[in-house]
Structure formats: structure tokens, C-alpha cells
Short mmCIF file of C-alpha atoms in Angstrom, two decimals:
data_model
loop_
_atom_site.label_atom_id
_atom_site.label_comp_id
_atom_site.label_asym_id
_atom_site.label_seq_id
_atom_site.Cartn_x
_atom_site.Cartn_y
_atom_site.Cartn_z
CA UNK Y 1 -12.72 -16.92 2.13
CA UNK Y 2 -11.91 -13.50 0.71
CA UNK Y 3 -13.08 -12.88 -2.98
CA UNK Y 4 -10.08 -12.73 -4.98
CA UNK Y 5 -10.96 -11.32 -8.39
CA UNK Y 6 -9.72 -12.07 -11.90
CA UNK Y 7 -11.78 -10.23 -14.51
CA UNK Y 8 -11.10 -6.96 -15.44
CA UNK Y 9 -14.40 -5.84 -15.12
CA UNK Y 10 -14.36 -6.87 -11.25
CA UNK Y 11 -11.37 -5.24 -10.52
CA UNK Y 12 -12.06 -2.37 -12.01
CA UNK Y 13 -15.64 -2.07 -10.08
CA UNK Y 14 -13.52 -1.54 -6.92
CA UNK Y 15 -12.49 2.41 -7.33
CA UNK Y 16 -13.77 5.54 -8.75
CA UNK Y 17 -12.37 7.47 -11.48
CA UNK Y 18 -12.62 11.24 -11.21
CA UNK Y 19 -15.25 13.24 -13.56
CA UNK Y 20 -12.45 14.28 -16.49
CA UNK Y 21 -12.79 16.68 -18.96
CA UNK Y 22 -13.37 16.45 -22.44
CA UNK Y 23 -9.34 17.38 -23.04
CA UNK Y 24 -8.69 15.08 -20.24
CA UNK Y 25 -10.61 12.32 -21.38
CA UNK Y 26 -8.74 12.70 -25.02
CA UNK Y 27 -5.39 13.04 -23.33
CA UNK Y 28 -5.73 10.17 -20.67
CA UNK Y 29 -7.99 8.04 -22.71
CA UNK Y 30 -9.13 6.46 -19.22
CA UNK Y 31 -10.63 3.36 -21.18
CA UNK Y 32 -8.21 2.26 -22.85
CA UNK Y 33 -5.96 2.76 -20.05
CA UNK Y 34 -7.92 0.08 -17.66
CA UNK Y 35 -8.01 -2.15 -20.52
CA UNK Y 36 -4.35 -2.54 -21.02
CA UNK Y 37 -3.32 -2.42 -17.00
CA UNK Y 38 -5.87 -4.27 -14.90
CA UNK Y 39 -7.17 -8.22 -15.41
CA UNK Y 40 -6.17 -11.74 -13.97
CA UNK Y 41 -3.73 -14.26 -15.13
CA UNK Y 42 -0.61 -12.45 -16.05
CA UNK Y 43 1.98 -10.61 -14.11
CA UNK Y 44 1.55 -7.86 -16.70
CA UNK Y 45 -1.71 -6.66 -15.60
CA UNK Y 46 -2.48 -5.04 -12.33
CA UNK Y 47 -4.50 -7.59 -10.44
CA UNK Y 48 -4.63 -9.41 -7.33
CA UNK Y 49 -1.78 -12.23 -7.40
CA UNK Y 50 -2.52 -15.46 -9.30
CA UNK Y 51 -5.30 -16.40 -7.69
CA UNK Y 52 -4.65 -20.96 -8.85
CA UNK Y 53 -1.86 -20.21 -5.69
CA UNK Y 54 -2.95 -17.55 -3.65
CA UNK Y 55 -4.41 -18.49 -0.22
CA UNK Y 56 -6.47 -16.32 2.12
CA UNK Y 57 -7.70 -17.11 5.52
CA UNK Y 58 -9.83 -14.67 6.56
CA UNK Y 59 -13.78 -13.64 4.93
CA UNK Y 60 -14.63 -10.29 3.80
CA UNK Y 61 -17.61 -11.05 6.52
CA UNK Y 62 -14.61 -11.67 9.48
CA UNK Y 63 -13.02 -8.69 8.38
CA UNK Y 64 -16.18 -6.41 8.45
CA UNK Y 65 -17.32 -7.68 11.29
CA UNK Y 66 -13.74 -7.18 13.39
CA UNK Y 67 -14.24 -3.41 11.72
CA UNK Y 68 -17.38 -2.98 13.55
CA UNK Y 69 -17.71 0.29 15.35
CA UNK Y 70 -14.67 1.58 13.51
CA UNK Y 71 -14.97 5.15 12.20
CA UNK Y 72 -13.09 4.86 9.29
CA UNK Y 73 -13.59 8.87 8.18
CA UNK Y 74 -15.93 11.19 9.35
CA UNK Y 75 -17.88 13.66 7.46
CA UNK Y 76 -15.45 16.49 8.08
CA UNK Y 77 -12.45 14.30 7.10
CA UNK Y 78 -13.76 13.54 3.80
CA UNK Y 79 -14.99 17.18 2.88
CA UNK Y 80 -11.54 18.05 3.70
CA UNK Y 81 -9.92 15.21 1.68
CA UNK Y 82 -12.02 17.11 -1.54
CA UNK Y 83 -15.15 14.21 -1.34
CA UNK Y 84 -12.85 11.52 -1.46
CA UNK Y 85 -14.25 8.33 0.67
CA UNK Y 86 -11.93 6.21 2.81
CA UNK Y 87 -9.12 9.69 3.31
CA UNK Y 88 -7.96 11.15 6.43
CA UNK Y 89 -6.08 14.45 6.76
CA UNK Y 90 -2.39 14.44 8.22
CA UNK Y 91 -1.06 16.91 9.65
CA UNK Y 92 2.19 18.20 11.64
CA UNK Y 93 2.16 19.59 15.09
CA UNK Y 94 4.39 22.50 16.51
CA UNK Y 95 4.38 22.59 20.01
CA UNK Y 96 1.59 20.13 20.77
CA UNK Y 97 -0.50 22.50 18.33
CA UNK Y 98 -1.36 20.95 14.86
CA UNK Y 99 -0.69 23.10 11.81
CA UNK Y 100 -3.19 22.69 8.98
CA UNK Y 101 -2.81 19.99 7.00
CA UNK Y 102 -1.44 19.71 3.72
CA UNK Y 103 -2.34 16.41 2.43
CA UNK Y 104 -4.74 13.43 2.77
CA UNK Y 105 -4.02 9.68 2.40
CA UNK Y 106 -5.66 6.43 1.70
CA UNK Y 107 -6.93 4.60 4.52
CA UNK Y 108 -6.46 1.17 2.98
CA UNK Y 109 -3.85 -0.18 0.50
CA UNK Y 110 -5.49 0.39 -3.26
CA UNK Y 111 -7.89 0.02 -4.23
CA UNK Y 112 -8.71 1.83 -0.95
CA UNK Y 113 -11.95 -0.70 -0.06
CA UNK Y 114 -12.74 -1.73 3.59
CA UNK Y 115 -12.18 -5.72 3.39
CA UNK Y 116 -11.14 -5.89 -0.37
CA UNK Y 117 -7.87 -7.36 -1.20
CA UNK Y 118 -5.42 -5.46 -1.72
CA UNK Y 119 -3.84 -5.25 -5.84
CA UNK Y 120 -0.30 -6.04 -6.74
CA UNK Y 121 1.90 -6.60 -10.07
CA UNK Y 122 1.38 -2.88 -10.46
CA UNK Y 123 4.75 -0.44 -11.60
CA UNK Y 124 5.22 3.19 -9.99
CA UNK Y 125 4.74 4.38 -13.49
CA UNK Y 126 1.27 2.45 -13.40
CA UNK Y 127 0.31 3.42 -9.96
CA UNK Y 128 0.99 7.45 -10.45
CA UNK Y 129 -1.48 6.85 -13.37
CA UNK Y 130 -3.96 5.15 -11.28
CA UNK Y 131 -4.20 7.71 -8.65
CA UNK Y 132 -4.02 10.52 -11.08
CA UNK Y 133 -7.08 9.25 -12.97
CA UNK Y 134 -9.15 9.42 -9.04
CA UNK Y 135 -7.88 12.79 -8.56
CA UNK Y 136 -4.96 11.53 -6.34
CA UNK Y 137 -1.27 11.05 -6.62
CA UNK Y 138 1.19 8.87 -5.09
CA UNK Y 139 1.95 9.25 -1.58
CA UNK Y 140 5.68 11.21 -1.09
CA UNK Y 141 7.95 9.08 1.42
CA UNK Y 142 8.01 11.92 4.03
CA UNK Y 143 3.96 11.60 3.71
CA UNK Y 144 3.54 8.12 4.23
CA UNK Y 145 6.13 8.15 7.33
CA UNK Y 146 4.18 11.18 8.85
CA UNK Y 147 1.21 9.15 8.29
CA UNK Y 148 2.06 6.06 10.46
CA UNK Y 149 4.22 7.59 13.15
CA UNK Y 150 2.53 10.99 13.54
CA UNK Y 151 0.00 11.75 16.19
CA UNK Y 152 -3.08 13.87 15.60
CA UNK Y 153 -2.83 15.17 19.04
CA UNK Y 154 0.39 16.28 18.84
CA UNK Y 155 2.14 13.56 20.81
CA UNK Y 156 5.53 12.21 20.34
CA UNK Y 157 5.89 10.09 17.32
CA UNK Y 158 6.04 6.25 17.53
CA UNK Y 159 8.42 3.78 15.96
CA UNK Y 160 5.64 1.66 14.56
CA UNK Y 161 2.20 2.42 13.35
CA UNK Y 162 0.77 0.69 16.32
CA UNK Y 163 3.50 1.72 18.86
CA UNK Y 164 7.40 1.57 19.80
CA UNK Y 165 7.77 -2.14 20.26
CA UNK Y 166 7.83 -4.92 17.30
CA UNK Y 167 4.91 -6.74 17.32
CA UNK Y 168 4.56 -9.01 14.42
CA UNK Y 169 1.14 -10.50 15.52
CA UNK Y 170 -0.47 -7.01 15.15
CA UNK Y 171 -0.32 -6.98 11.54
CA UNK Y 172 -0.65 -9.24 8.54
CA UNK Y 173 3.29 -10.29 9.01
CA UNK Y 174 3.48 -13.75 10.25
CA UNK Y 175 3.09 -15.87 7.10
CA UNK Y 176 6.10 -17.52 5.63
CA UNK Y 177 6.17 -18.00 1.88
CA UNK Y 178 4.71 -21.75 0.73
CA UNK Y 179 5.96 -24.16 -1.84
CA UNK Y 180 3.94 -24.64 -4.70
CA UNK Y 181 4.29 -27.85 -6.39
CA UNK Y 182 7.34 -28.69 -4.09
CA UNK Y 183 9.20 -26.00 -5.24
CA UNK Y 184 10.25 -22.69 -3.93
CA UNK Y 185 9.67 -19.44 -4.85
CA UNK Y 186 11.47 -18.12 -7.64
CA UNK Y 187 11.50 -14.39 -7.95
CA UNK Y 188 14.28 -13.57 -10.66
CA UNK Y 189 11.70 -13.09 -13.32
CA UNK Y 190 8.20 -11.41 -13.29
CA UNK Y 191 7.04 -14.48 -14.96
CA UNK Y 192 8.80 -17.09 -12.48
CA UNK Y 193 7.47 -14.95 -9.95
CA UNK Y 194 4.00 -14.79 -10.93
CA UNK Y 195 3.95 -18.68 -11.29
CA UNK Y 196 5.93 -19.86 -8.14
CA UNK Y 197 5.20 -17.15 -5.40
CA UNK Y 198 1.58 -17.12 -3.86
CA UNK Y 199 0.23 -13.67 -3.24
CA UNK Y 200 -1.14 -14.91 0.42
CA UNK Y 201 -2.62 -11.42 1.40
CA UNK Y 202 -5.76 -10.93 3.44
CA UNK Y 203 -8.59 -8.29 3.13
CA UNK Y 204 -7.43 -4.66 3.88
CA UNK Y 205 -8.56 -3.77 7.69
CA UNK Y 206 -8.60 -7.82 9.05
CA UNK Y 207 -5.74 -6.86 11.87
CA UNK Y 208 -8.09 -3.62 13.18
CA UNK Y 209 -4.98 -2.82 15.74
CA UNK Y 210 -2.62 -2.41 12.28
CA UNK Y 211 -3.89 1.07 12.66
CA UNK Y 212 -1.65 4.20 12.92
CA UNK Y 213 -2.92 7.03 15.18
CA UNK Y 214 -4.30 9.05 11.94
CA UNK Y 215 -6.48 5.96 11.27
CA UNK Y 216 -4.15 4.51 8.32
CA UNK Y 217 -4.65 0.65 7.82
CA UNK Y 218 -1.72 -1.88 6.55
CA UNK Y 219 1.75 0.23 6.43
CA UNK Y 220 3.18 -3.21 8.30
CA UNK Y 221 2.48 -6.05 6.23
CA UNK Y 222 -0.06 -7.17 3.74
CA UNK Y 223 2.09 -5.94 0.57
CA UNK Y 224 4.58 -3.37 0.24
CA UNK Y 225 3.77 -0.30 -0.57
CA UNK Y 226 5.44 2.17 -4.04
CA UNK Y 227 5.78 6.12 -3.23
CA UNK Y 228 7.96 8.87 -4.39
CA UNK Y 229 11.32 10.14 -3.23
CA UNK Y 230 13.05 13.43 -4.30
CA UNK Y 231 16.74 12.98 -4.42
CA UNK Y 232 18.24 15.39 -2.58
CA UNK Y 233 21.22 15.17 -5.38
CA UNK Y 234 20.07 15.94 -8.58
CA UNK Y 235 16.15 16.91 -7.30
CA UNK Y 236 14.85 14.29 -9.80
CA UNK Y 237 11.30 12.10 -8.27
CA UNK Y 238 12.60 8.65 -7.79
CA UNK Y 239 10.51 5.55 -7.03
CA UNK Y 240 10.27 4.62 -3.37
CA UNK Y 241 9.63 1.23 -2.03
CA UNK Y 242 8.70 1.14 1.80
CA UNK Y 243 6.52 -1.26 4.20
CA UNK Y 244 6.72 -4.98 4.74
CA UNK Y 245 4.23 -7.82 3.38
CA UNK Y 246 2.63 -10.70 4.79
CA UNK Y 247 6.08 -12.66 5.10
CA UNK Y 248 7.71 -9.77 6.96
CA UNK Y 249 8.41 -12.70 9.31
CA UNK Y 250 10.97 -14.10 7.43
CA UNK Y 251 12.94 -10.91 7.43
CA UNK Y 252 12.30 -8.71 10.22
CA UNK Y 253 14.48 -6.60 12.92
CA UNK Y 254 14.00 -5.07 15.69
CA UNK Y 255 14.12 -0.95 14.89
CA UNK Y 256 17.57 -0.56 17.09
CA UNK Y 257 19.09 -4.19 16.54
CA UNK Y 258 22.64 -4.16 14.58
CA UNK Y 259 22.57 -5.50 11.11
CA UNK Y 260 23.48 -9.16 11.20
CA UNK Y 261 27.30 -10.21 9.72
CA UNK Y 262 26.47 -13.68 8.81
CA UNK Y 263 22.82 -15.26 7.88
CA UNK Y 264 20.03 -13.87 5.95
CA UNK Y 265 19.08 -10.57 5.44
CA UNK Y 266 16.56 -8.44 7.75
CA UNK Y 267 15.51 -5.23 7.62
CA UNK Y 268 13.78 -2.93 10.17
CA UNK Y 269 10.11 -2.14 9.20
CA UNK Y 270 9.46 1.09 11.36
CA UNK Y 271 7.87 4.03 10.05
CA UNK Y 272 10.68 6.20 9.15
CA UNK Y 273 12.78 3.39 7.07
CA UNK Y 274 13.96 4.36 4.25
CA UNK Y 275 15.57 2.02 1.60
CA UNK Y 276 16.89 1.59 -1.67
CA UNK Y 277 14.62 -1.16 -3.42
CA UNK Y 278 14.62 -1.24 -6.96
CA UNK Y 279 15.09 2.84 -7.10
CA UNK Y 280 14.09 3.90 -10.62
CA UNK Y 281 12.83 7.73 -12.01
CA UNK Y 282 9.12 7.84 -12.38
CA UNK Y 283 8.77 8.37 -15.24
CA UNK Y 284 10.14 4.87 -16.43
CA UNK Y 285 9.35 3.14 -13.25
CA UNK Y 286 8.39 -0.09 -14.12
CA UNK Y 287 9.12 -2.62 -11.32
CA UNK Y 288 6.37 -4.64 -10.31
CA UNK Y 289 5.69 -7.73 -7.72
CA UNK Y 290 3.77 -10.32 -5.92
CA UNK Y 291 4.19 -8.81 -3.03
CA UNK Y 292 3.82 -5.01 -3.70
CA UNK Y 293 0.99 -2.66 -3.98
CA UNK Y 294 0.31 0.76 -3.32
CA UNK Y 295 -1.79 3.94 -1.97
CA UNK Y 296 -2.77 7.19 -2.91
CA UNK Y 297 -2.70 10.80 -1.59
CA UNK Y 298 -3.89 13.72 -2.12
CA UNK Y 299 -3.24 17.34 -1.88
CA UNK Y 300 -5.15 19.62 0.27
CA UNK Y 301 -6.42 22.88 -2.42
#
């Protein structure tokens, strides 16, 4: 099935790292850095899930071969996105007219490969590093929700990436969390979580119609997804915690359906949701999961 990497090294193999400077290189020590924050086996590390638990169903060679004949970015998208591979411009329209856009975004979950799983157990505070050392930055919340309900010809928006109706077959959403070793999982602690909760993702781009109308892969399901959030308040850049992950199943809502009084708790994945998960400033963010990952952006110069 999918190759679900451990070693640092391997990991690390799967992104790009922007040419520094010499007084970047001092400042942001980029070495180091990758040491201490990416490797297997620990829920301390930016990895992959524990792989001893994890379970994935589909083949890097299934999932290229159901992205066959997809244009993932063309020439002129990536000369706009500054060189970067796997980025498409978004963009507003006024009047059916876009305006030029301000911002590109990652195709794919990080580490932004077609077919690669995606990584979790990484922070906000980790993640803003990681995209700042490939010349990116966290997506803002308003970004990301432009990015899946937006339309580059200036059509109405859509509730969902993939249109106005819940589907949860059209996205990696319909797997319910396992036992392992009879037992639940246990997600008070990072360790608990790490050691009880199976990271059951499946290669970025293996549901081709999980596809917003920009060409952006995997805001439904998969993992969850960090960004930022200004507080309108006190104008301070908060964490922001937005998408769904592979067991979006057990939780979902329709868009419009009331909150339920009794039972468990759902939640309506559509574009433009906006909660409060584990809302901390970033620049002592340090909440990581299982089950969430993120994506970079980047600004248009």
C-alpha cells in the first residue's frame, strides 16, 4: 500500500527548502531545525502517524494512476506562484471579472507531493516554520475558504469544495476510527494519542473529485488542516483549525441542519466554517494531533 515513512531522512526528502542566505541560514539554522521536528516513532516529531497502527488502502500507483490526465499546475500558474511546484493562484472576482490575485496555495496537504501521505503531529508554531523555511507561510482562514469555495470563472461560490450537497464518498471521510488492541482511542494525551489512535490517511490526490474549482486537493477529509486567524478583538494572529479527516463520518452535518440537543457532537464541514479548536497565539502554538496536518501559501510579490 502507500509508503508510510519513519526516518527522518525520508521525510525530509519530500519538500524543498528555499535557497537562504548566509544571515538566514545563521538565524534559522535550517539543519538543526529538521533534526529536532521531523522523524518516526514519537508524537513529538512531525511525521506521518505511528506507522505499527496506521492502515492505508490505497497504492501510491492507484493514486497516480486515478490522477492521470490531471493538470495539477500549469506553467503560468507556477511562474506566478514565484517557481513554486504543486501552487495555484486564487483569486476574487467582481462582477464575474477576476481581480488579480494576491496569493497562491498548496495543492496537496504538506508536504505538498502528488500521492505522498500527508504529515501530522505537527504544532502551528512548527508548521509557520516549515513553510517559512520553503518560502511560504501558513494559509490565512479567509485564504483557505476562498480557496475551496471560490470559482476561477467568477461563478457563485459553493458550499463544499466539490459542490453544494454533502457527499461524504467524494472525499477521504468515510472511515471510522479502529480499536487497537481492543481498546479505543484515547486522545487526552499526545502520548495516549499517538499509541491508541491510528493515523488511517491515504495518499494526497486518491479521491481526484475532492477537488475545489481552483484545483485544491483534500480540504474535506484526510487530516485537518492548521491556518491563521486575526482576531478581530485585540488584532493578535491566532491559530486556526479548519477541515475534517478521514473519520469525518463519525461527526458530520449537513451545512444547514440544526445543531443536535441530545447525542454526539457534529459539526458542518463546508468551506466557510469557522471554529474554535484549540485557539492558541502563534507564536506559542503548540497543539498537535493524529489527525491534523497542514498547507502552505504564499504571497503574490
Amino acid at each position: 500500500m502507500a509508503t508510510h515513512y519513519e526516518a527522518r531522512e525520508d521525510l525530509v526528502r519530500l519538500f524543498s527548502l528555499k535557497e537562504l542566505t548566509e544571515r538566514e541560514r545563521r538565524f534559522k539554522n535550517p539543519e538543526l531545525f529538521l533534526e529536532k521536528n521531523f522523524g518516526g516513532g514519537t508524537p513529538a516529531r512531525i511525521n506521518q502517524g505511528n506507522k505499527e497502527l496506521a492502515r492505508h488502502t490505497r497504492s501510491k500507483e492507484q493514486c497516480l494512476e486515478g490522477l492521470r490526465g490531471v493538470v495539477l499546475q500549469t506553467e503560468a500558474q507556477r511562474a506566478r506562484c514565484g517557481g513554486h511546484e504543486n501552487m495555484v493562484p486564487v483569486f476574487k472576482s467582481a462582477r464575474g471579472k477576476p481581480k488579480p490575485a494576491e496569493f497562491c496555495i498548496d495543492v496537496f496537504e504538506f508536504p505538498n507531493k502528488a500521492c505522498e501521505l500527508p504529515m501530522v503531529w505537527a504544532s502551528p508554531t512548527q508548521a509557520a516554520s516549515v513553510c517559512s523555511l520553503q518560502g511560504k507561510r501558513l494559509c490565512t482562514e479567509d485564504e483557505w475558504s476562498l480557496a475551496c469555495r471560490g470559482d476561477p470563472e467568477g461563478g457563485k461560490p459553493t458550499t463544499y469544495a466539490y459542490g453544494d450537497d454533502l457527499d461524504l464518498a467524494v472525499c477521504h471521510t468515510q472511515t471510522r476510527h479502529r480499536e487497537i488492541g481492543g481498546k479505543p482511542c484515547d486522545g487526552d494525551t499526545a502520548r495516549s494519542a499517538y499509541q491508541t489512535c491510528a493515523t488511517d490517511t491515504e495518499p494526497a490526490g486518491s479521491y481526484p473529485a475532492c477537488r475545489s474549482r481552483f484545483g485544491v486537493f483534500d480540504q474535506h477529509g484526510n487530516v485537518a488542516e492548521i491556518m491563521t486567524r486575526r482576531d478581530r478583538d485585540d488584532g493578535k494572529l491566532y491559530s486556526q483549525l479548519k477541515g475534517s479527516a478521514w473519520f469525518y463520518v463519525e461527526v458530520a452535518r449537513e451545512h444547514d441542519a440544526p445543531r443536535p440537543k441530545n447525542g454526539p457532537e457534529t459539526y458542518p464541514d463546508h468551506c466557510a466554517f469557522s471554529p474554535r479548536w484549540h485557539v492558541e497565539p502563534m507564536e506559542n502554538a503548540w497543539h498537535a494531533n493524529y489527525h491534523l496536518g497542514f498547507r502552505c501559501c504564499a504571497t503574490i510579490r
